[in-house]
Amino acid sequence: MSSLPPAAFPQREHDSHKGNFGRVMLCGGSRGMAGSIALASIAALHTGSGLVSAAIPDRCLETVASFHPCLMTIPVADDAQGRFSVDAITTLAPSLDRFDAWGCGPGMTTGEGSMRIVQHVLQATKLARVFDADSLNCLAKINWGQQPPLNHHHLVLTPHPGELSRLTHVDAKNRDLQIEAAQNLAAHHHVTIVVKGGPSVVVDATRRWTNSTGNPGMATAGSGDVLTGVITSLLGQGLSAWDAARLGVWIHGAAGDKAAARHGQAGMTAWELLAELPQVIAAFDSESM
Amino acid sequence: MSSLPPAAFPQREHDSHKGNFGRVMLCGGSRGMAGSIALASIAALHTGSGLVSAAIPDRCLETVASFHPCLMTIPVADDAQGRFSVDAITTLAPSLDRFDAWGCGPGMTTGEGSMRIVQHVLQATKLARVFDADSLNCLAKINWGQQPPLNHHHLVLTPHPGELSRLTHVDAKNRDLQIEAAQNLAAHHHVTIVVKGGPSVVVDATRRWTNSTGNPGMATAGSGDVLTGVITSLLGQGLSAWDAARLGVWIHGAAGDKAAARHGQAGMTAWELLAELPQVIAAFDSESM
Amino acid sequence: MSSLPPAAFPQREHDSHKGNFGRVMLCGGSRGMAGSIALASIAALHTGSGLVSAAIPDRCLETVASFHPCLMTIPVADDAQGRFSVDAITTLAPSLDRFDAWGCGPGMTTGEGSMRIVQHVLQATKLARVFDADSLNCLAKINWGQQPPLNHHHLVLTPHPGELSRLTHVDAKNRDLQIEAAQNLAAHHHVTIVVKGGPSVVVDATRRWTNSTGNPGMATAGSGDVLTGVITSLLGQGLSAWDAARLGVWIHGAAGDKAAARHGQAGMTAWELLAELPQVIAAFDSESM
Amino acid sequence: MSSLPPAAFPQREHDSHKGNFGRVMLCGGSRGMAGSIALASIAALHTGSGLVSAAIPDRCLETVASFHPCLMTIPVADDAQGRFSVDAITTLAPSLDRFDAWGCGPGMTTGEGSMRIVQHVLQATKLARVFDADSLNCLAKINWGQQPPLNHHHLVLTPHPGELSRLTHVDAKNRDLQIEAAQNLAAHHHVTIVVKGGPSVVVDATRRWTNSTGNPGMATAGSGDVLTGVITSLLGQGLSAWDAARLGVWIHGAAGDKAAARHGQAGMTAWELLAELPQVIAAFDSESM
């Protein structure tokens, strides 16, 4: 591999069953963006989660289910456009405790249904969570950065520059200031933040880590959804937010490098990136077992 | 191969047609868990069954059908949530005799519709059957272990530790006691039971056999569904319950070992496991023909 | 290759457009058996047809369309069970002239809607046609063998032993008598008949040809559907019924042999067989160009 | 590669995000021809566009979405047959400015809904656009060649001989006259025209360029849809109409040559052609980086 991974991959015991490797939930999607949550969910399967469920607007269920037969799909109340309805949280709330980690955001839009889900999941401070994409835009809409701090040690945010700008009001093009603002936000709410870019930087209240893997070919639709699935999976397998974020970003970048080597930077899509996850992770097997 | 298979694979005559290799039915699925019965059905196709039908809740038909063009799908009466309705057995009962083996359970839930199906299929003692997943939970709900014995020589059960615990009231973590209880249940009802684990153990009234293939990477969603399809297929090709269970477990584990070698234990899903079935089975061709 | 092909593969001119290689229609399917007509249609694409349309019961359209983005699909009036309705022929009749060949039968059932389609297409004696599967059972229901002869020089039938028995009233297990009866039927109606088996035999009024490719692994669901697509494609590219039937059977068997070599006889499905068609056909390129 | 490409492939900066590589819209499809717009859209993804949306008749959304999880799909008002309705343009018009390039036409039919879309998009002279397939037939219906000229420097047309004949009233079989007529049309409206054939020729008002890649195996359903996606993607990445048309035709032909080498000319479909795009484009990486 091109560089050393920042954390150890979770070990597997020989007498295991699928629950041992984490039950994770990926929550998102909407009609027209159903593929996003499928990508995140399949990425979690390939990162080693034993049981992966996708909670999606009812109308998107068949589309998401058709992408991989090993996914479980949970239909959630939706509106006429196939987005989470205001009642969606009612279906989801009782499920929070049944999962070891939640990933939230890909393709979910920022409608009222999504707002309620995000605010509810935000309160579950004991649950390991990843907030990505529109769930970050929901946080921006409630001006989360100005709200009283909560202990969110188990929360990872994965904003791209535009999302981070909406969260912190710092210009998307000023990378140094963005990283600074992300670290302030991380300190305020005790979260870990992946500041996406070339290279991506992971920050928490006091630490900064710069990723050494990845390439511009990963700037393609769905790439971030895959990252959400990878980090959610690692959280569900017991890594800390800091380790899951760093190792997830590193694995994602290494898979992107393999995809670019095989298909070229322009020709690869996030589907090719996803397909390389097993090879990247398998390298941990041979090194550590 | 890593070890010798416990039974011979069924031979094929040169002047064959697809009916010669067994017509099998896989019965299960529900909205949100449609992939499970697709996995079982496709596994049966790849294990050599000439004709494979999936009996599924009506609303799941298109999802299951889209996973493989060689599957036939049979729509069964369902309820508003896409689960078998209480009338489902009416559709299915006349079909019992048209198949050489039935596999029952993956993703079917334990609602009233499933309960009636399981109880009906249970009575068909001359039919070769596999009960897995929720069909085992249905048996637990009727306290089957305490019911008068029937001659179920053609019945294979494939419980994981949690399902076995519900069937036998023995703690899922006490493996020795679980195997003991499984053998008692096997003796009572004249069935063959696959006690899943690392390694899996197959028991009937008097025998115990420990599998030598497999790895922890197989502890992943859908892996058991594939096993159901493999054993159902072998039953449909004329193997005894004892041979089909052992050979099925062995093939399933060998395919899992190939998948882990290619994709890593964490990175593989049951879809990769399924994809290795032909290679495992092809090795029998070259050895025996 | 294991043996010499019985006819030359159609040549391609350099200044070609997709219409040059034949517009073919595959007609069949029903809810629960939609994959069959998808297999036939995709096989026609891979055999070189430039434009392939599948005419299917309306309710099956999305399922069939999802199997290959290069297929065109034509929705036809259907009944509540997703089978061709009695009005189906109304949609189809005006299309007969727009295609160079029709393949008819896979998965279509023998309901009244199918009966009317088959009887109408039967009258189009100038059109190159393949009748397979349930379209043969429809012919049996009208006791076609006893009807006055028509000049069907452009018609190929592809019965398996059971279908041939229904057409000719000769026991499916008596292969010699079946071939004899097929030839009598071929002579009566001036058709070409593929008598499937190990090996398959092609007969017309005066000739018999025995195929040298193929293996028992091809006795699997969907294998016959692929053959229908291959022969329809060859007819659409201008081969005679006699040449298209023989070359189609030979190509189909050679693809089956490649699939068995790669995946094993038990492990292969018709989907693997289909995937080998291009390699078999590509060998003609290198030999003849 | 078999010949030198006619233009440089767009470069990628290291600190990129997905918006840098172009947001492109592919507009088309109808029930029964949904695969066409999926092919175009996926081709754009593999040509390097960071964000690709498909605007399709509402009823086709799930079918198109199922072909690739990285596509975004936009439902547009449709009629009972699943074609763009007369109101479709209302949904689409506000989106014109949000994309760097539009591709229009595959599978869209020439109904009133399509006519309105084409006429509206035609007026957006500052937008980079590709018109293909039925959008060309729509132009023919309004006798566009006789209309007053507009400055369409950013418009590429990709007619096959039949479409060009409808546009210019020149016999589809007279290739020299067709090229002549295309150049006259190009001069009148300041557009770039790809005159498809063996070989394809690209013309604008004053220039002619003859492609050196490609083969008769590309005369297959969906091949033109892939070309539309490739050229739209290149326009969205900032190439001029003239460069995008030539480079797109060259890449498309080179991918077709790779597909033919791997699968044979008869056996390949447009899906295999599409699958080779990354390899062709990756060769630019190694040459120029």
PDB file of C-alpha atoms in Angstrom, chain C residues 10-192:
ATOM      1  CA  PRO C  10     -23.355 -13.981 -41.523  1.00  0.00           C
ATOM      2  CA  GLN C  11     -20.706 -11.504 -42.701  1.00  0.00           C
ATOM      3  CA  ARG C  12     -20.684  -7.805 -41.759  1.00  0.00           C
ATOM      4  CA  GLU C  13     -19.978  -5.002 -44.231  1.00  0.00           C
ATOM      5  CA  HIS C  14     -17.759  -2.160 -43.071  1.00  0.00           C
ATOM      6  CA  ASP C  15     -20.243   0.607 -43.869  1.00  0.00           C
ATOM      7  CA  SER C  16     -23.075  -0.815 -41.793  1.00  0.00           C
ATOM      8  CA  HIS C  17     -25.743   0.539 -39.542  1.00  0.00           C
ATOM      9  CA  LYS C  18     -27.706  -1.307 -36.948  1.00  0.00           C
ATOM     10  CA  GLY C  19     -30.630  -2.102 -39.243  1.00  0.00           C
ATOM     11  CA  ASN C  20     -28.334  -4.124 -41.499  1.00  0.00           C
ATOM     12  CA  PHE C  21     -27.959  -6.829 -38.918  1.00  0.00           C
ATOM     13  CA  GLY C  22     -31.602  -7.508 -38.496  1.00  0.00           C
ATOM     14  CA  ARG C  23     -34.482  -6.201 -36.468  1.00  0.00           C
ATOM     15  CA  VAL C  24     -35.854  -9.059 -34.441  1.00  0.00           C
ATOM     16  CA  MET C  25     -38.784  -9.419 -32.088  1.00  0.00           C
ATOM     17  CA  LEU C  26     -38.939 -11.780 -29.161  1.00  0.00           C
ATOM     18  CA  CYS C  27     -42.470 -12.328 -27.939  1.00  0.00           C
ATOM     19  CA  GLY C  28     -43.320 -14.018 -24.664  1.00  0.00           C
ATOM     20  CA  GLY C  29     -43.015 -13.766 -20.909  1.00  0.00           C
ATOM     21  CA  SER C  30     -45.569 -13.520 -18.153  1.00  0.00           C
ATOM     22  CA  ARG C  31     -45.453 -12.374 -14.567  1.00  0.00           C
ATOM     23  CA  GLY C  32     -43.235 -14.892 -12.764  1.00  0.00           C
ATOM     24  CA  MET C  33     -41.532 -15.898 -16.014  1.00  0.00           C
ATOM     25  CA  ALA C  34     -40.324 -12.542 -17.282  1.00  0.00           C
ATOM     26  CA  GLY C  35     -36.695 -13.593 -17.199  1.00  0.00           C
ATOM     27  CA  SER C  36     -37.259 -16.128 -19.972  1.00  0.00           C
ATOM     28  CA  ILE C  37     -37.967 -13.572 -22.646  1.00  0.00           C
ATOM     29  CA  ALA C  38     -35.165 -11.361 -21.342  1.00  0.00           C
ATOM     30  CA  LEU C  39     -32.745 -14.251 -21.838  1.00  0.00           C
ATOM     31  CA  ALA C  40     -33.955 -14.838 -25.389  1.00  0.00           C
ATOM     32  CA  SER C  41     -33.737 -11.147 -26.226  1.00  0.00           C
ATOM     33  CA  ILE C  42     -30.278 -10.628 -24.780  1.00  0.00           C
ATOM     34  CA  ALA C  43     -29.085 -13.755 -26.591  1.00  0.00           C
ATOM     35  CA  ALA C  44     -30.264 -12.194 -29.851  1.00  0.00           C
ATOM     36  CA  LEU C  45     -28.280  -9.033 -29.088  1.00  0.00           C
ATOM     37  CA  HIS C  46     -25.149 -11.083 -28.453  1.00  0.00           C
ATOM     38  CA  THR C  47     -25.658 -13.103 -31.636  1.00  0.00           C
ATOM     39  CA  GLY C  48     -25.347  -9.957 -33.670  1.00  0.00           C
ATOM     40  CA  SER C  49     -28.849  -8.537 -34.133  1.00  0.00           C
ATOM     41  CA  GLY C  50     -28.623  -4.777 -34.369  1.00  0.00           C
ATOM     42  CA  LEU C  51     -32.077  -4.062 -32.972  1.00  0.00           C
ATOM     43  CA  VAL C  52     -33.908  -6.370 -30.581  1.00  0.00           C
ATOM     44  CA  SER C  53     -37.385  -5.742 -29.207  1.00  0.00           C
ATOM     45  CA  ALA C  54     -39.179  -7.775 -26.576  1.00  0.00           C
ATOM     46  CA  ALA C  55     -42.973  -7.831 -26.778  1.00  0.00           C
ATOM     47  CA  ILE C  56     -44.191  -8.655 -23.306  1.00  0.00           C
ATOM     48  CA  PRO C  57     -47.257  -8.406 -21.093  1.00  0.00           C
ATOM     49  CA  ASP C  58     -47.491  -4.791 -19.911  1.00  0.00           C
ATOM     50  CA  ARG C  59     -46.922  -5.644 -16.280  1.00  0.00           C
ATOM     51  CA  CYS C  60     -43.604  -7.368 -17.041  1.00  0.00           C
ATOM     52  CA  LEU C  61     -42.089  -4.463 -18.947  1.00  0.00           C
ATOM     53  CA  GLU C  62     -39.976  -2.941 -16.201  1.00  0.00           C
ATOM     54  CA  THR C  63     -38.649  -6.321 -15.094  1.00  0.00           C
ATOM     55  CA  VAL C  64     -37.549  -7.269 -18.591  1.00  0.00           C
ATOM     56  CA  ALA C  65     -36.167  -3.799 -19.341  1.00  0.00           C
ATOM     57  CA  SER C  66     -33.974  -3.879 -16.252  1.00  0.00           C
ATOM     58  CA  PHE C  67     -31.987  -6.864 -17.490  1.00  0.00           C
ATOM     59  CA  HIS C  68     -30.224  -5.043 -20.329  1.00  0.00           C
ATOM     60  CA  PRO C  69     -30.219  -1.354 -21.290  1.00  0.00           C
ATOM     61  CA  CYS C  70     -29.870  -2.124 -25.005  1.00  0.00           C
ATOM     62  CA  LEU C  71     -33.204  -3.956 -25.220  1.00  0.00           C
ATOM     63  CA  MET C  72     -36.291  -2.205 -26.446  1.00  0.00           C
ATOM     64  CA  THR C  73     -39.499  -3.367 -24.809  1.00  0.00           C
ATOM     65  CA  ILE C  74     -43.019  -3.212 -26.193  1.00  0.00           C
ATOM     66  CA  PRO C  75     -45.875  -3.343 -23.689  1.00  0.00           C
ATOM     67  CA  VAL C  76     -48.723  -5.601 -24.764  1.00  0.00           C
ATOM     68  CA  ALA C  77     -52.224  -5.825 -23.280  1.00  0.00           C
ATOM     69  CA  ASP C  78     -52.258  -8.236 -20.354  1.00  0.00           C
ATOM     70  CA  ASP C  79     -54.669  -9.754 -17.877  1.00  0.00           C
ATOM     71  CA  ALA C  80     -54.753  -9.486 -14.092  1.00  0.00           C
ATOM     72  CA  GLN C  81     -52.130 -12.215 -13.738  1.00  0.00           C
ATOM     73  CA  GLY C  82     -49.696 -10.480 -16.077  1.00  0.00           C
ATOM     74  CA  ARG C  83     -50.247 -12.793 -19.044  1.00  0.00           C
ATOM     75  CA  PHE C  84     -51.051 -11.749 -22.618  1.00  0.00           C
ATOM     76  CA  SER C  85     -54.735 -10.830 -22.751  1.00  0.00           C
ATOM     77  CA  VAL C  86     -57.096 -11.752 -25.549  1.00  0.00           C
ATOM     78  CA  ASP C  87     -56.480  -8.289 -26.983  1.00  0.00           C
ATOM     79  CA  ALA C  88     -52.725  -8.715 -27.107  1.00  0.00           C
ATOM     80  CA  ILE C  89     -52.672  -9.674 -30.757  1.00  0.00           C
ATOM     81  CA  THR C  90     -54.245  -6.320 -31.614  1.00  0.00           C
ATOM     82  CA  THR C  91     -51.106  -4.548 -30.450  1.00  0.00           C
ATOM     83  CA  LEU C  92     -48.804  -7.001 -32.095  1.00  0.00           C
ATOM     84  CA  ALA C  93     -50.352  -7.632 -35.495  1.00  0.00           C
ATOM     85  CA  PRO C  94     -49.290  -4.316 -37.074  1.00  0.00           C
ATOM     86  CA  SER C  95     -45.707  -4.963 -35.988  1.00  0.00           C
ATOM     87  CA  LEU C  96     -45.239  -8.202 -37.853  1.00  0.00           C
ATOM     88  CA  ASP C  97     -43.850  -6.571 -40.980  1.00  0.00           C
ATOM     89  CA  ARG C  98     -41.443  -4.297 -39.159  1.00  0.00           C
ATOM     90  CA  PHE C  99     -39.160  -7.142 -38.122  1.00  0.00           C
ATOM     91  CA  ASP C 100     -36.913  -9.516 -40.026  1.00  0.00           C
ATOM     92  CA  ALA C 101     -37.626 -12.396 -37.649  1.00  0.00           C
ATOM     93  CA  TRP C 102     -39.863 -13.273 -34.725  1.00  0.00           C
ATOM     94  CA  GLY C 103     -39.132 -15.601 -31.843  1.00  0.00           C
ATOM     95  CA  CYS C 104     -42.201 -16.636 -29.939  1.00  0.00           C
ATOM     96  CA  GLY C 105     -42.960 -18.621 -26.839  1.00  0.00           C
ATOM     97  CA  PRO C 106     -40.645 -18.376 -23.834  1.00  0.00           C
ATOM     98  CA  GLY C 107     -42.661 -17.956 -20.653  1.00  0.00           C
ATOM     99  CA  MET C 108     -45.837 -16.945 -22.463  1.00  0.00           C
ATOM    100  CA  THR C 109     -48.249 -19.529 -20.965  1.00  0.00           C
ATOM    101  CA  THR C 110     -50.956 -21.137 -23.108  1.00  0.00           C
ATOM    102  CA  GLY C 111     -53.859 -18.874 -22.228  1.00  0.00           C
ATOM    103  CA  GLU C 112     -56.276 -17.506 -24.778  1.00  0.00           C
ATOM    104  CA  GLY C 113     -54.103 -14.443 -25.368  1.00  0.00           C
ATOM    105  CA  SER C 114     -51.150 -16.603 -26.296  1.00  0.00           C
ATOM    106  CA  MET C 115     -53.311 -18.880 -28.425  1.00  0.00           C
ATOM    107  CA  ARG C 116     -54.420 -15.936 -30.546  1.00  0.00           C
ATOM    108  CA  ILE C 117     -50.885 -14.596 -30.934  1.00  0.00           C
ATOM    109  CA  VAL C 118     -49.527 -17.969 -31.982  1.00  0.00           C
ATOM    110  CA  GLN C 119     -52.291 -18.579 -34.497  1.00  0.00           C
ATOM    111  CA  HIS C 120     -51.805 -15.126 -36.008  1.00  0.00           C
ATOM    112  CA  VAL C 121     -48.033 -15.363 -36.248  1.00  0.00           C
ATOM    113  CA  LEU C 122     -48.441 -18.855 -37.692  1.00  0.00           C
ATOM    114  CA  GLN C 123     -50.245 -17.386 -40.689  1.00  0.00           C
ATOM    115  CA  ALA C 124     -47.403 -14.990 -41.498  1.00  0.00           C
ATOM    116  CA  THR C 125     -45.708 -17.567 -43.642  1.00  0.00           C
ATOM    117  CA  LYS C 126     -43.336 -15.109 -45.271  1.00  0.00           C
ATOM    118  CA  LEU C 127     -41.899 -14.060 -41.922  1.00  0.00           C
ATOM    119  CA  ALA C 128     -38.932 -15.939 -40.479  1.00  0.00           C
ATOM    120  CA  ARG C 129     -40.071 -17.304 -37.123  1.00  0.00           C
ATOM    121  CA  VAL C 130     -39.014 -19.493 -34.223  1.00  0.00           C
ATOM    122  CA  PHE C 131     -41.670 -21.216 -32.116  1.00  0.00           C
ATOM    123  CA  ASP C 132     -40.511 -22.435 -28.740  1.00  0.00           C
ATOM    124  CA  ALA C 133     -41.864 -23.460 -25.357  1.00  0.00           C
ATOM    125  CA  ASP C 134     -45.484 -22.478 -24.757  1.00  0.00           C
ATOM    126  CA  SER C 135     -46.024 -21.467 -28.363  1.00  0.00           C
ATOM    127  CA  LEU C 136     -45.444 -25.142 -29.163  1.00  0.00           C
ATOM    128  CA  ASN C 137     -47.947 -26.109 -26.511  1.00  0.00           C
ATOM    129  CA  CYS C 138     -50.395 -23.723 -28.165  1.00  0.00           C
ATOM    130  CA  LEU C 139     -49.814 -25.513 -31.474  1.00  0.00           C
ATOM    131  CA  ALA C 140     -50.485 -28.813 -29.714  1.00  0.00           C
ATOM    132  CA  LYS C 141     -53.753 -27.463 -28.337  1.00  0.00           C
ATOM    133  CA  ILE C 142     -55.018 -26.704 -31.856  1.00  0.00           C
ATOM    134  CA  ASN C 143     -53.806 -30.111 -32.972  1.00  0.00           C
ATOM    135  CA  TRP C 144     -51.608 -28.442 -35.521  1.00  0.00           C
ATOM    136  CA  GLY C 145     -50.039 -31.654 -36.735  1.00  0.00           C
ATOM    137  CA  GLN C 146     -53.387 -32.696 -38.188  1.00  0.00           C
ATOM    138  CA  GLN C 147     -54.168 -29.406 -39.872  1.00  0.00           C
ATOM    139  CA  PRO C 148     -53.806 -28.822 -43.603  1.00  0.00           C
ATOM    140  CA  PRO C 149     -50.187 -28.090 -44.551  1.00  0.00           C
ATOM    141  CA  LEU C 150     -48.985 -24.568 -45.219  1.00  0.00           C
ATOM    142  CA  ASN C 151     -45.642 -23.585 -46.671  1.00  0.00           C
ATOM    143  CA  HIS C 152     -43.710 -22.781 -43.506  1.00  0.00           C
ATOM    144  CA  HIS C 153     -40.235 -22.798 -44.985  1.00  0.00           C
ATOM    145  CA  HIS C 154     -39.231 -19.926 -42.701  1.00  0.00           C
ATOM    146  CA  LEU C 155     -40.417 -21.528 -39.470  1.00  0.00           C
ATOM    147  CA  VAL C 156     -38.202 -23.267 -36.912  1.00  0.00           C
ATOM    148  CA  LEU C 157     -39.653 -25.239 -34.003  1.00  0.00           C
ATOM    149  CA  THR C 158     -37.511 -25.992 -30.955  1.00  0.00           C
ATOM    150  CA  PRO C 159     -39.377 -28.563 -28.825  1.00  0.00           C
ATOM    151  CA  HIS C 160     -37.936 -30.437 -25.873  1.00  0.00           C
ATOM    152  CA  PRO C 161     -39.154 -34.050 -25.549  1.00  0.00           C
ATOM    153  CA  GLY C 162     -42.264 -33.150 -23.556  1.00  0.00           C
ATOM    154  CA  GLU C 163     -43.341 -30.459 -25.982  1.00  0.00           C
ATOM    155  CA  LEU C 164     -42.653 -32.713 -28.934  1.00  0.00           C
ATOM    156  CA  SER C 165     -44.750 -35.420 -27.322  1.00  0.00           C
ATOM    157  CA  ARG C 166     -47.669 -33.036 -26.991  1.00  0.00           C
ATOM    158  CA  LEU C 167     -47.260 -32.037 -30.657  1.00  0.00           C
ATOM    159  CA  THR C 168     -46.877 -35.521 -32.076  1.00  0.00           C
ATOM    160  CA  HIS C 169     -48.399 -37.831 -29.457  1.00  0.00           C
ATOM    161  CA  VAL C 170     -45.170 -39.845 -29.368  1.00  0.00           C
ATOM    162  CA  ASP C 171     -43.779 -40.853 -25.976  1.00  0.00           C
ATOM    163  CA  ALA C 172     -41.176 -38.375 -24.732  1.00  0.00           C
ATOM    164  CA  LYS C 173     -38.870 -41.203 -23.766  1.00  0.00           C
ATOM    165  CA  ASN C 174     -38.765 -42.904 -27.133  1.00  0.00           C
ATOM    166  CA  ARG C 175     -36.157 -40.781 -28.840  1.00  0.00           C
ATOM    167  CA  ASP C 176     -36.013 -42.642 -32.133  1.00  0.00           C
ATOM    168  CA  LEU C 177     -39.750 -42.464 -32.611  1.00  0.00           C
ATOM    169  CA  GLN C 178     -39.719 -38.821 -31.573  1.00  0.00           C
ATOM    170  CA  ILE C 179     -37.183 -37.940 -34.244  1.00  0.00           C
ATOM    171  CA  GLU C 180     -39.209 -39.908 -36.762  1.00  0.00           C
ATOM    172  CA  ALA C 181     -42.398 -38.099 -35.775  1.00  0.00           C
ATOM    173  CA  ALA C 182     -40.634 -34.739 -35.873  1.00  0.00           C
ATOM    174  CA  GLN C 183     -39.504 -35.411 -39.399  1.00  0.00           C
ATOM    175  CA  ASN C 184     -42.999 -36.370 -40.434  1.00  0.00           C
ATOM    176  CA  LEU C 185     -44.316 -33.158 -38.951  1.00  0.00           C
ATOM    177  CA  ALA C 186     -41.515 -31.230 -40.673  1.00  0.00           C
ATOM    178  CA  ALA C 187     -42.443 -32.805 -43.977  1.00  0.00           C
ATOM    179  CA  HIS C 188     -46.139 -32.112 -43.521  1.00  0.00           C
ATOM    180  CA  HIS C 189     -45.738 -28.394 -42.732  1.00  0.00           C
ATOM    181  CA  HIS C 190     -42.397 -27.685 -44.467  1.00  0.00           C
ATOM    182  CA  VAL C 191     -40.752 -26.588 -41.220  1.00  0.00           C
ATOM    183  CA  THR C 192     -37.384 -27.162 -39.590  1.00  0.00           C
TER     184      THR C 192
END
